[in-house]
């Protein structure tokens, strides 16, 4: 082992046992933050962390041979000699002290409570010399005590000793040995592993193992060579350590394990935090050396020359050595940082790595050691080995630190390796992916590039950023690889971008779109539709038709027509891709409207179609459109097209005229379609059309589409705007025909149109005698205007003569004369009737009436008294009238009708709205006013006559 390196991973601190402890220290133990010392005089002393004296108490009357501080409970178990009660009984006792309970003894000192005292030796357990002692805490309060004797026996005590609920049994070691007295038990060790509960026993001649779970416990011999006392210990992995002069041996349940050939007489062995502790005596020099071995890393963590050691303990994370002269030595482990600094200064990086890994340091600390080791190798220009160290730091060390070191072109292979590992661990960023792909392209390593991007696991788990990989491959012209990544990752937009923008493979792009789901296909067409429409218009329109209509999909999905249409994309969503191709847009929308009759976007579609139909300056791609065949490819007769162009240049005027003629024909055809759409999209049963009326009116006005305006105005019953169109065009014949159709009140027309027409001719300023005569015919027929208004209106036109209206005036005068004569005769008749009524009233007031009727008007019997005579010359029996003797039963209905009429007239006089409505709607408003005056509705005369008529006389 001389080849093992020595380090100073520990530091020593010297101390001393307090002077209060005067007797010889026979045994010691540690636990609960204290060190417990058992002395030859039977006292037990407790020391704190600084080896300061706490207190002492007498545990036994003679001497303390063994003691042990329990870990789980603050109990102290001691074995010592006390006074003999009788010669037949031994004075060897086992005591249990509760250090948490102190009891006063009537003096200045106090001692812990002794909860139990047991005699070690009884009749069943004969007395022998105790050579070893060990206590194991099972499930509290159960403890297991093993006492090794010099005769090869082990006395076991198990149970709750404080309550004396225990059982005792004996184990025998080396039973077949001829000389039992020479087989003392020098060491004991418990092994608890899961359900296993075993006990190691070491004698000078053997190593045995007892299974304490079986009843009775069964023992087996693991080795025929044992050890002396103080050189037995247990590891934290429940392995038995035995120190002999030639080596240190480790034992497990199946026998001897590894051994370490550390030469020298082992006085003490121990185990501390994975380190092997040995106090070795050099037989040649007689000096003692304390060594701390790191078996995993094969190094000596510390080596000290020490005095004669009497006891070795581990407490407070330190190693405590107590010497024969009562001096003490604290051996404290340095922190990891100090150890690593020490190793770094010596460039022992491999040892540093092994050290942090063996001591289970956190991953960040390990990565830091690896980084420093990598930096050291990099400074030595050992780039390959340095990179292998940097790779182990992935996940803890910032990748840019490593990448920056290997950006040189000569170290691109190392950089590629690092970036690959970075992607395998899923820690690569977009920039790392770009850099790795650039490395592949610079190395022209197509095989690695293909493996990287075609790895199913990587793509599935997204080990790299897909979009970054696609961009890098595109930039390096590795289009095939970029397309593969895009397709596998479902990045359809990138796949199509490469096909269309980089490779100009329009047919393949269309096929790919056809293979996508409808929703995905719609998104890709929206993004790349402009390119497709420019190069493959017919095929693109076919795709749009399949997306926007139910061609083939309705049968497959089994959905109803109405529900399926709501799920389909609308053609309006794709209008932007036709921004430079209105002809293709018109073709697409025409096909759609022919296919789908009840689209939710009908209004928007019709608006767009009408805008295309009515536009005067629609830009047709004449040459490019004509040079595309039915399959969307360029025709093979492009040379002839060029020849035609050259001929057109030589005779440009002819070609220009032909183009103008063709454009005019196209314009007329579009207007014809527009008018047809205007009519078909506004059926008679609908109140509102399937397009925006205001928008279409603006389009018709902007593009001077007279037929469309006339149709819309007529449908909207805006008759005045209709005739205004004819007036603007000076179409007199059409104007009069329109008024004949729209101005007939009998058919729901507006007669005031004739008045507007007469005003138009009156302000025209040119000879229009023929038209005026025809207009006057209809005005006279329907009596629309008074003659005076006609004369005033036509007088404003200086080109019209009196002969135009001569016949009209003559007829009107003749008609008026006849009306005047009729009115005069009516006046004379009313005057005569009025005079007769006034005379009768006067007679009633001044002359007596003689009633000569001899019969009752009601019953026709002879009139007798009492009788009632009315001023209307009717007479009745009073009994025939009953209670109603205030009015004549014969004349009362007529009289009531007159009164009701009067009442209605008075009420109508208060309804001004009705009066003005009749004035406005009447052909002759003055006649309405005259009628109201004639009926006395708005007269200011008194109602004296009516009041007089309400009175009656009774006889």
mmCIF file of C-alpha atoms in Angstrom, residues 468-825:
data_model
loop_
_atom_site.group_PDB
_atom_site.id
_atom_site.type_symbol
_atom_site.label_atom_id
_atom_site.label_comp_id
_atom_site.label_asym_id
_atom_site.label_seq_id
_atom_site.Cartn_x
_atom_site.Cartn_y
_atom_site.Cartn_z
ATOM 1 C CA UNK A 468 -34.385 26.181 -36.334
ATOM 2 C CA UNK A 469 -33.319 22.941 -38.020
ATOM 3 C CA UNK A 470 -35.445 23.745 -41.049
ATOM 4 C CA UNK A 471 -33.985 27.233 -41.348
ATOM 5 C CA UNK A 472 -30.428 25.946 -41.066
ATOM 6 C CA UNK A 473 -30.964 23.260 -43.702
ATOM 7 C CA UNK A 474 -32.608 25.761 -46.029
ATOM 8 C CA UNK A 475 -29.744 28.201 -45.620
ATOM 9 C CA UNK A 476 -27.267 25.434 -46.543
ATOM 10 C CA UNK A 477 -29.411 24.312 -49.526
ATOM 11 C CA UNK A 478 -30.201 20.955 -47.917
ATOM 12 C CA UNK A 479 -33.792 21.232 -49.011
ATOM 13 C CA UNK A 480 -34.519 17.521 -48.905
ATOM 14 C CA UNK A 481 -33.533 17.285 -45.262
ATOM 15 C CA UNK A 482 -35.437 20.446 -44.405
ATOM 16 C CA UNK A 483 -38.563 19.088 -46.072
ATOM 17 C CA UNK A 484 -38.218 15.798 -44.216
ATOM 18 C CA UNK A 485 -38.052 17.539 -40.838
ATOM 19 C CA UNK A 486 -40.975 19.795 -41.702
ATOM 20 C CA UNK A 487 -43.128 16.900 -42.848
ATOM 21 C CA UNK A 488 -42.356 14.687 -39.850
ATOM 22 C CA UNK A 489 -42.980 17.522 -37.394
ATOM 23 C CA UNK A 490 -46.208 18.555 -39.096
ATOM 24 C CA UNK A 491 -44.848 21.972 -40.071
ATOM 25 C CA UNK A 492 -46.875 22.180 -43.254
ATOM 26 C CA UNK A 493 -46.212 25.861 -43.809
ATOM 27 C CA UNK A 494 -42.447 25.244 -43.844
ATOM 28 C CA UNK A 495 -42.805 22.280 -46.167
ATOM 29 C CA UNK A 496 -44.774 24.353 -48.643
ATOM 30 C CA UNK A 497 -42.463 27.335 -48.254
ATOM 31 C CA UNK A 498 -39.541 25.201 -49.410
ATOM 32 C CA UNK A 499 -41.499 23.675 -52.276
ATOM 33 C CA UNK A 500 -42.787 27.006 -53.540
ATOM 34 C CA UNK A 501 -40.129 29.581 -52.693
ATOM 35 C CA UNK A 502 -36.982 27.491 -52.990
ATOM 36 C CA UNK A 503 -37.794 24.742 -55.475
ATOM 37 C CA UNK A 504 -40.751 26.235 -57.396
ATOM 38 C CA UNK A 505 -42.422 22.805 -57.379
ATOM 39 C CA UNK A 506 -45.997 23.992 -57.665
ATOM 40 C CA UNK A 507 -47.556 20.690 -58.699
ATOM 41 C CA UNK A 508 -45.990 18.889 -55.731
ATOM 42 C CA UNK A 509 -47.170 21.668 -53.437
ATOM 43 C CA UNK A 510 -50.719 21.284 -54.695
ATOM 44 C CA UNK A 511 -50.568 17.521 -54.213
ATOM 45 C CA UNK A 512 -49.310 17.997 -50.657
ATOM 46 C CA UNK A 513 -52.105 20.421 -49.857
ATOM 47 C CA UNK A 514 -54.608 17.903 -51.179
ATOM 48 C CA UNK A 515 -53.243 15.316 -48.759
ATOM 49 C CA UNK A 516 -53.742 17.502 -45.687
ATOM 50 C CA UNK A 517 -56.730 17.721 -43.422
ATOM 51 C CA UNK A 518 -59.228 20.396 -44.550
ATOM 52 C CA UNK A 519 -58.433 22.706 -41.654
ATOM 53 C CA UNK A 520 -54.680 22.485 -42.287
ATOM 54 C CA UNK A 521 -55.132 22.796 -46.039
ATOM 55 C CA UNK A 522 -57.148 25.971 -45.527
ATOM 56 C CA UNK A 523 -54.402 27.564 -43.444
ATOM 57 C CA UNK A 524 -51.698 26.733 -45.999
ATOM 58 C CA UNK A 525 -53.759 28.022 -48.919
ATOM 59 C CA UNK A 526 -54.318 31.309 -47.125
ATOM 60 C CA UNK A 527 -50.573 31.721 -46.681
ATOM 61 C CA UNK A 528 -49.306 30.566 -50.055
ATOM 62 C CA UNK A 529 -52.367 31.021 -52.230
ATOM 63 C CA UNK A 530 -50.938 34.095 -53.974
ATOM 64 C CA UNK A 531 -48.035 32.106 -55.403
ATOM 65 C CA UNK A 532 -50.275 29.221 -56.384
ATOM 66 C CA UNK A 533 -52.839 31.474 -58.083
ATOM 67 C CA UNK A 534 -50.066 33.170 -60.012
ATOM 68 C CA UNK A 535 -48.589 29.963 -61.409
ATOM 69 C CA UNK A 536 -51.377 27.359 -61.164
ATOM 70 C CA UNK A 537 -54.674 29.214 -61.118
ATOM 71 C CA UNK A 538 -56.970 26.428 -62.283
ATOM 72 C CA UNK A 539 -55.563 23.809 -59.932
ATOM 73 C CA UNK A 540 -55.667 26.247 -57.022
ATOM 74 C CA UNK A 541 -59.301 27.042 -57.757
ATOM 75 C CA UNK A 542 -60.059 23.334 -57.756
ATOM 76 C CA UNK A 543 -58.511 23.009 -54.297
ATOM 77 C CA UNK A 544 -60.500 25.980 -53.069
ATOM 78 C CA UNK A 545 -63.683 24.455 -54.432
ATOM 79 C CA UNK A 546 -62.997 21.212 -52.624
ATOM 80 C CA UNK A 547 -62.348 23.126 -49.403
ATOM 81 C CA UNK A 548 -65.346 25.437 -49.589
ATOM 82 C CA UNK A 549 -67.912 22.991 -50.965
ATOM 83 C CA UNK A 550 -69.034 19.514 -50.032
ATOM 84 C CA UNK A 551 -67.606 17.796 -53.082
ATOM 85 C CA UNK A 552 -67.005 14.213 -51.940
ATOM 86 C CA UNK A 553 -66.727 15.146 -48.254
ATOM 87 C CA UNK A 554 -70.424 15.240 -47.446
ATOM 88 C CA UNK A 555 -70.931 11.621 -48.455
ATOM 89 C CA UNK A 556 -67.858 10.485 -46.581
ATOM 90 C CA UNK A 557 -68.702 12.179 -43.331
ATOM 91 C CA UNK A 558 -72.435 11.525 -43.524
ATOM 92 C CA UNK A 559 -73.305 15.021 -42.301
ATOM 93 C CA UNK A 560 -76.375 16.997 -43.272
ATOM 94 C CA UNK A 561 -76.079 19.775 -45.817
ATOM 95 C CA UNK A 562 -76.900 22.650 -43.477
ATOM 96 C CA UNK A 563 -74.682 21.481 -40.637
ATOM 97 C CA UNK A 564 -71.808 20.657 -42.949
ATOM 98 C CA UNK A 565 -71.872 24.023 -44.697
ATOM 99 C CA UNK A 566 -71.409 25.812 -41.400
ATOM 100 C CA UNK A 567 -68.222 23.782 -40.830
ATOM 101 C CA UNK A 568 -66.731 24.583 -44.233
ATOM 102 C CA UNK A 569 -64.454 27.587 -44.732
ATOM 103 C CA UNK A 570 -65.974 30.560 -46.512
ATOM 104 C CA UNK A 571 -64.678 31.825 -49.869
ATOM 105 C CA UNK A 572 -64.413 35.228 -48.225
ATOM 106 C CA UNK A 573 -61.489 33.862 -46.181
ATOM 107 C CA UNK A 574 -59.465 33.392 -49.373
ATOM 108 C CA UNK A 575 -60.198 36.688 -51.165
ATOM 109 C CA UNK A 576 -56.802 38.159 -50.293
ATOM 110 C CA UNK A 577 -54.910 35.575 -52.376
ATOM 111 C CA UNK A 578 -56.588 36.938 -55.533
ATOM 112 C CA UNK A 579 -55.425 40.485 -54.959
ATOM 113 C CA UNK A 580 -53.557 40.621 -58.298
ATOM 114 C CA UNK A 581 -55.749 38.140 -60.155
ATOM 115 C CA UNK A 582 -59.326 39.428 -60.333
ATOM 116 C CA UNK A 583 -60.160 37.243 -63.304
ATOM 117 C CA UNK A 584 -59.362 34.089 -61.307
ATOM 118 C CA UNK A 585 -61.312 35.451 -58.366
ATOM 119 C CA UNK A 586 -64.328 36.014 -60.583
ATOM 120 C CA UNK A 587 -64.087 32.487 -61.954
ATOM 121 C CA UNK A 588 -63.813 31.012 -58.453
ATOM 122 C CA UNK A 589 -66.769 32.941 -57.059
ATOM 123 C CA UNK A 590 -68.920 32.125 -60.106
ATOM 124 C CA UNK A 591 -68.238 28.435 -59.694
ATOM 125 C CA UNK A 592 -68.946 28.630 -56.001
ATOM 126 C CA UNK A 593 -72.264 30.454 -56.391
ATOM 127 C CA UNK A 594 -73.341 27.969 -59.039
ATOM 128 C CA UNK A 595 -72.492 25.111 -56.699
ATOM 129 C CA UNK A 596 -73.667 26.479 -53.340
ATOM 130 C CA UNK A 597 -77.014 28.261 -53.187
ATOM 131 C CA UNK A 598 -77.372 28.823 -49.452
ATOM 132 C CA UNK A 599 -73.932 29.855 -48.298
ATOM 133 C CA UNK A 600 -73.768 31.790 -45.001
ATOM 134 C CA UNK A 601 -71.527 34.334 -46.755
ATOM 135 C CA UNK A 602 -73.798 34.964 -49.735
ATOM 136 C CA UNK A 603 -73.976 38.709 -49.151
ATOM 137 C CA UNK A 604 -70.191 39.156 -49.072
ATOM 138 C CA UNK A 605 -69.723 36.893 -52.099
ATOM 139 C CA UNK A 606 -72.346 38.761 -54.143
ATOM 140 C CA UNK A 607 -70.833 42.093 -53.150
ATOM 141 C CA UNK A 608 -67.427 40.964 -54.393
ATOM 142 C CA UNK A 609 -68.824 39.524 -57.616
ATOM 143 C CA UNK A 610 -70.775 42.690 -58.357
ATOM 144 C CA UNK A 611 -67.675 44.767 -57.760
ATOM 145 C CA UNK A 612 -65.828 42.614 -60.297
ATOM 146 C CA UNK A 613 -68.700 42.689 -62.805
ATOM 147 C CA UNK A 614 -69.252 46.423 -62.649
ATOM 148 C CA UNK A 615 -65.616 47.541 -62.530
ATOM 149 C CA UNK A 616 -64.546 49.420 -65.663
ATOM 150 C CA UNK A 617 -60.790 49.025 -65.202
ATOM 151 C CA UNK A 618 -60.491 45.303 -64.364
ATOM 152 C CA UNK A 619 -56.883 44.364 -65.122
ATOM 153 C CA UNK A 620 -56.826 41.201 -67.174
ATOM 154 C CA UNK A 621 -53.413 39.532 -67.420
ATOM 155 C CA UNK A 622 -53.801 39.231 -71.131
ATOM 156 C CA UNK A 623 -50.492 37.795 -72.247
ATOM 157 C CA UNK A 624 -49.754 35.718 -69.142
ATOM 158 C CA UNK A 625 -53.321 34.485 -68.968
ATOM 159 C CA UNK A 626 -53.405 33.473 -72.619
ATOM 160 C CA UNK A 627 -50.050 31.730 -72.373
ATOM 161 C CA UNK A 628 -51.304 29.196 -69.811
ATOM 162 C CA UNK A 629 -52.867 26.031 -71.091
ATOM 163 C CA UNK A 630 -55.605 23.967 -69.494
ATOM 164 C CA UNK A 631 -53.165 22.144 -67.226
ATOM 165 C CA UNK A 632 -51.805 25.401 -65.822
ATOM 166 C CA UNK A 633 -48.445 25.024 -67.665
ATOM 167 C CA UNK A 634 -46.884 27.368 -70.186
ATOM 168 C CA UNK A 635 -47.819 26.643 -73.740
ATOM 169 C CA UNK A 636 -45.247 25.447 -76.184
ATOM 170 C CA UNK A 637 -46.143 28.139 -78.735
ATOM 171 C CA UNK A 638 -44.513 30.978 -76.836
ATOM 172 C CA UNK A 639 -42.359 31.706 -79.846
ATOM 173 C CA UNK A 640 -45.452 32.414 -81.887
ATOM 174 C CA UNK A 641 -46.645 34.718 -79.116
ATOM 175 C CA UNK A 642 -43.388 36.628 -79.347
ATOM 176 C CA UNK A 643 -43.796 36.843 -83.086
ATOM 177 C CA UNK A 644 -47.281 38.220 -82.607
ATOM 178 C CA UNK A 645 -45.897 40.813 -80.243
ATOM 179 C CA UNK A 646 -43.322 41.897 -82.789
ATOM 180 C CA UNK A 647 -46.011 42.237 -85.412
ATOM 181 C CA UNK A 648 -48.078 44.219 -82.982
ATOM 182 C CA UNK A 649 -45.200 46.618 -82.506
ATOM 183 C CA UNK A 650 -45.002 47.193 -86.236
ATOM 184 C CA UNK A 651 -48.736 47.819 -86.483
ATOM 185 C CA UNK A 652 -49.519 48.948 -82.946
ATOM 186 C CA UNK A 653 -52.672 50.819 -83.821
ATOM 187 C CA UNK A 654 -54.463 47.723 -85.139
ATOM 188 C CA UNK A 655 -53.504 45.646 -82.161
ATOM 189 C CA UNK A 656 -54.555 48.417 -79.797
ATOM 190 C CA UNK A 657 -57.917 48.724 -81.508
ATOM 191 C CA UNK A 658 -58.465 44.998 -81.237
ATOM 192 C CA UNK A 659 -57.596 45.051 -77.543
ATOM 193 C CA UNK A 660 -60.009 47.903 -76.988
ATOM 194 C CA UNK A 661 -62.750 46.003 -78.774
ATOM 195 C CA UNK A 662 -62.070 42.873 -76.722
ATOM 196 C CA UNK A 663 -62.019 44.801 -73.491
ATOM 197 C CA UNK A 664 -65.277 46.522 -74.378
ATOM 198 C CA UNK A 665 -66.900 43.176 -75.132
ATOM 199 C CA UNK A 666 -65.632 41.785 -71.845
ATOM 200 C CA UNK A 667 -66.935 44.835 -70.030
ATOM 201 C CA UNK A 668 -70.365 44.476 -71.590
ATOM 202 C CA UNK A 669 -70.457 40.791 -70.759
ATOM 203 C CA UNK A 670 -69.554 41.505 -67.160
ATOM 204 C CA UNK A 671 -72.227 44.177 -66.947
ATOM 205 C CA UNK A 672 -74.738 41.725 -68.338
ATOM 206 C CA UNK A 673 -73.742 39.226 -65.644
ATOM 207 C CA UNK A 674 -73.887 41.965 -63.040
ATOM 208 C CA UNK A 675 -77.453 42.949 -63.988
ATOM 209 C CA UNK A 676 -78.464 39.299 -64.018
ATOM 210 C CA UNK A 677 -76.985 38.848 -60.527
ATOM 211 C CA UNK A 678 -78.743 41.993 -59.286
ATOM 212 C CA UNK A 679 -82.087 40.554 -60.327
ATOM 213 C CA UNK A 680 -81.507 36.948 -59.291
ATOM 214 C CA UNK A 681 -80.202 37.928 -55.845
ATOM 215 C CA UNK A 682 -83.332 39.974 -55.130
ATOM 216 C CA UNK A 683 -86.267 37.660 -55.658
ATOM 217 C CA UNK A 684 -89.775 39.047 -55.356
ATOM 218 C CA UNK A 685 -90.517 37.157 -52.149
ATOM 219 C CA UNK A 686 -87.602 38.826 -50.269
ATOM 220 C CA UNK A 687 -87.813 42.254 -48.726
ATOM 221 C CA UNK A 688 -84.036 42.707 -48.770
ATOM 222 C CA UNK A 689 -81.595 41.493 -51.427
ATOM 223 C CA UNK A 690 -78.665 39.103 -50.936
ATOM 224 C CA UNK A 691 -76.173 41.949 -51.329
ATOM 225 C CA UNK A 692 -75.466 45.330 -49.830
ATOM 226 C CA UNK A 693 -77.785 47.723 -51.670
ATOM 227 C CA UNK A 694 -75.959 50.893 -50.643
ATOM 228 C CA UNK A 695 -72.623 49.456 -51.761
ATOM 229 C CA UNK A 696 -73.999 48.311 -55.091
ATOM 230 C CA UNK A 697 -75.617 51.701 -55.760
ATOM 231 C CA UNK A 698 -72.242 53.341 -55.163
ATOM 232 C CA UNK A 699 -70.584 50.848 -57.524
ATOM 233 C CA UNK A 700 -73.172 51.510 -60.224
ATOM 234 C CA UNK A 701 -72.718 55.262 -59.891
ATOM 235 C CA UNK A 702 -68.911 55.013 -59.906
ATOM 236 C CA UNK A 703 -68.918 52.832 -63.008
ATOM 237 C CA UNK A 704 -71.852 54.622 -64.732
ATOM 238 C CA UNK A 705 -73.925 51.437 -64.856
ATOM 239 C CA UNK A 706 -77.302 52.983 -65.703
ATOM 240 C CA UNK A 707 -79.264 49.713 -66.017
ATOM 241 C CA UNK A 708 -78.255 48.642 -62.548
ATOM 242 C CA UNK A 709 -79.150 51.979 -61.008
ATOM 243 C CA UNK A 710 -82.568 52.003 -62.654
ATOM 244 C CA UNK A 711 -83.301 48.496 -61.432
ATOM 245 C CA UNK A 712 -82.234 49.218 -57.861
ATOM 246 C CA UNK A 713 -84.103 52.544 -57.655
ATOM 247 C CA UNK A 714 -87.230 50.947 -58.983
ATOM 248 C CA UNK A 715 -86.976 48.023 -56.493
ATOM 249 C CA UNK A 716 -86.469 50.509 -53.672
ATOM 250 C CA UNK A 717 -89.469 52.562 -54.939
ATOM 251 C CA UNK A 718 -87.212 55.567 -55.394
ATOM 252 C CA UNK A 719 -89.142 56.658 -58.499
ATOM 253 C CA UNK A 720 -87.841 60.204 -58.485
ATOM 254 C CA UNK A 721 -84.267 58.869 -58.656
ATOM 255 C CA UNK A 722 -85.327 56.684 -61.568
ATOM 256 C CA UNK A 723 -86.586 59.599 -63.656
ATOM 257 C CA UNK A 724 -83.530 61.607 -62.542
ATOM 258 C CA UNK A 725 -81.376 59.012 -64.338
ATOM 259 C CA UNK A 726 -83.343 59.544 -67.539
ATOM 260 C CA UNK A 727 -83.159 63.291 -67.103
ATOM 261 C CA UNK A 728 -79.375 63.152 -66.754
ATOM 262 C CA UNK A 729 -79.188 61.090 -69.933
ATOM 263 C CA UNK A 730 -81.720 63.417 -71.742
ATOM 264 C CA UNK A 731 -83.630 60.310 -72.719
ATOM 265 C CA UNK A 732 -87.024 61.926 -73.235
ATOM 266 C CA UNK A 733 -88.636 58.888 -74.746
ATOM 267 C CA UNK A 734 -87.474 56.639 -71.924
ATOM 268 C CA UNK A 735 -88.420 59.324 -69.403
ATOM 269 C CA UNK A 736 -92.015 59.489 -70.589
ATOM 270 C CA UNK A 737 -92.229 55.690 -70.804
ATOM 271 C CA UNK A 738 -90.927 55.433 -67.241
ATOM 272 C CA UNK A 739 -93.532 57.926 -65.994
ATOM 273 C CA UNK A 740 -96.266 55.980 -67.753
ATOM 274 C CA UNK A 741 -95.144 52.859 -65.899
ATOM 275 C CA UNK A 742 -94.400 54.376 -62.522
ATOM 276 C CA UNK A 743 -96.763 57.376 -62.402
ATOM 277 C CA UNK A 744 -100.070 55.506 -62.715
ATOM 278 C CA UNK A 745 -101.837 55.862 -59.357
ATOM 279 C CA UNK A 746 -104.225 53.089 -60.274
ATOM 280 C CA UNK A 747 -101.326 50.641 -60.286
ATOM 281 C CA UNK A 748 -99.685 51.964 -57.131
ATOM 282 C CA UNK A 749 -97.509 54.511 -58.917
ATOM 283 C CA UNK A 750 -96.592 58.036 -57.955
ATOM 284 C CA UNK A 751 -98.598 60.641 -59.966
ATOM 285 C CA UNK A 752 -96.296 63.412 -58.761
ATOM 286 C CA UNK A 753 -93.725 62.090 -61.252
ATOM 287 C CA UNK A 754 -95.678 63.876 -64.001
ATOM 288 C CA UNK A 755 -95.310 67.136 -62.088
ATOM 289 C CA UNK A 756 -91.523 66.567 -61.890
ATOM 290 C CA UNK A 757 -91.465 65.715 -65.559
ATOM 291 C CA UNK A 758 -93.331 68.944 -66.426
ATOM 292 C CA UNK A 759 -90.848 70.936 -64.305
ATOM 293 C CA UNK A 760 -88.008 69.237 -66.189
ATOM 294 C CA UNK A 761 -89.397 70.263 -69.591
ATOM 295 C CA UNK A 762 -90.166 73.726 -68.256
ATOM 296 C CA UNK A 763 -86.517 74.238 -67.305
ATOM 297 C CA UNK A 764 -85.024 72.369 -70.277
ATOM 298 C CA UNK A 765 -84.409 75.412 -72.453
ATOM 299 C CA UNK A 766 -85.047 73.651 -75.760
ATOM 300 C CA UNK A 767 -88.014 72.852 -77.954
ATOM 301 C CA UNK A 768 -89.833 69.810 -76.560
ATOM 302 C CA UNK A 769 -93.359 70.532 -77.750
ATOM 303 C CA UNK A 770 -94.124 66.950 -78.635
ATOM 304 C CA UNK A 771 -93.106 65.634 -75.262
ATOM 305 C CA UNK A 772 -94.950 68.418 -73.401
ATOM 306 C CA UNK A 773 -98.170 67.691 -75.229
ATOM 307 C CA UNK A 774 -97.928 64.022 -74.275
ATOM 308 C CA UNK A 775 -97.210 64.928 -70.659
ATOM 309 C CA UNK A 776 -100.186 67.319 -70.578
ATOM 310 C CA UNK A 777 -102.423 64.513 -71.768
ATOM 311 C CA UNK A 778 -101.663 62.456 -68.632
ATOM 312 C CA UNK A 779 -101.770 65.458 -66.329
ATOM 313 C CA UNK A 780 -105.191 66.372 -67.701
ATOM 314 C CA UNK A 781 -106.398 62.784 -67.503
ATOM 315 C CA UNK A 782 -105.580 62.335 -63.866
ATOM 316 C CA UNK A 783 -106.150 66.024 -63.015
ATOM 317 C CA UNK A 784 -102.696 66.174 -61.410
ATOM 318 C CA UNK A 785 -102.036 69.935 -61.621
ATOM 319 C CA UNK A 786 -104.239 73.014 -61.930
ATOM 320 C CA UNK A 787 -103.942 74.841 -65.254
ATOM 321 C CA UNK A 788 -102.401 77.865 -63.573
ATOM 322 C CA UNK A 789 -99.506 75.753 -62.266
ATOM 323 C CA UNK A 790 -99.034 74.233 -65.714
ATOM 324 C CA UNK A 791 -98.892 77.695 -67.286
ATOM 325 C CA UNK A 792 -96.420 78.976 -64.702
ATOM 326 C CA UNK A 793 -94.183 75.918 -65.111
ATOM 327 C CA UNK A 794 -94.045 75.923 -68.910
ATOM 328 C CA UNK A 795 -93.588 79.677 -69.073
ATOM 329 C CA UNK A 796 -90.019 79.222 -67.870
ATOM 330 C CA UNK A 797 -89.058 77.516 -71.153
ATOM 331 C CA UNK A 798 -88.585 80.208 -73.815
ATOM 332 C CA UNK A 799 -88.607 77.637 -76.606
ATOM 333 C CA UNK A 800 -92.210 76.636 -75.997
ATOM 334 C CA UNK A 801 -95.072 78.524 -77.732
ATOM 335 C CA UNK A 802 -98.667 79.023 -76.689
ATOM 336 C CA UNK A 803 -99.811 76.567 -79.341
ATOM 337 C CA UNK A 804 -98.398 73.760 -77.225
ATOM 338 C CA UNK A 805 -100.948 74.304 -74.481
ATOM 339 C CA UNK A 806 -103.719 75.953 -76.533
ATOM 340 C CA UNK A 807 -105.843 72.832 -76.797
ATOM 341 C CA UNK A 808 -105.149 71.895 -73.155
ATOM 342 C CA UNK A 809 -106.277 75.348 -71.944
ATOM 343 C CA UNK A 810 -109.366 75.273 -74.137
ATOM 344 C CA UNK A 811 -110.421 71.936 -72.777
ATOM 345 C CA UNK A 812 -109.787 72.979 -69.210
ATOM 346 C CA UNK A 813 -111.773 76.235 -69.677
ATOM 347 C CA UNK A 814 -114.687 74.385 -71.184
ATOM 348 C CA UNK A 815 -114.634 71.896 -68.356
ATOM 349 C CA UNK A 816 -114.447 74.662 -65.754
ATOM 350 C CA UNK A 817 -117.368 76.482 -67.386
ATOM 351 C CA UNK A 818 -119.502 73.361 -67.103
ATOM 352 C CA UNK A 819 -118.571 72.979 -63.481
ATOM 353 C CA UNK A 820 -119.441 76.598 -62.772
ATOM 354 C CA UNK A 821 -122.864 76.175 -64.312
ATOM 355 C CA UNK A 822 -123.473 73.054 -62.230
ATOM 356 C CA UNK A 823 -122.374 74.861 -59.079
ATOM 357 C CA UNK A 824 -124.725 77.763 -59.811
ATOM 358 C CA UNK A 825 -127.690 75.445 -60.204
#
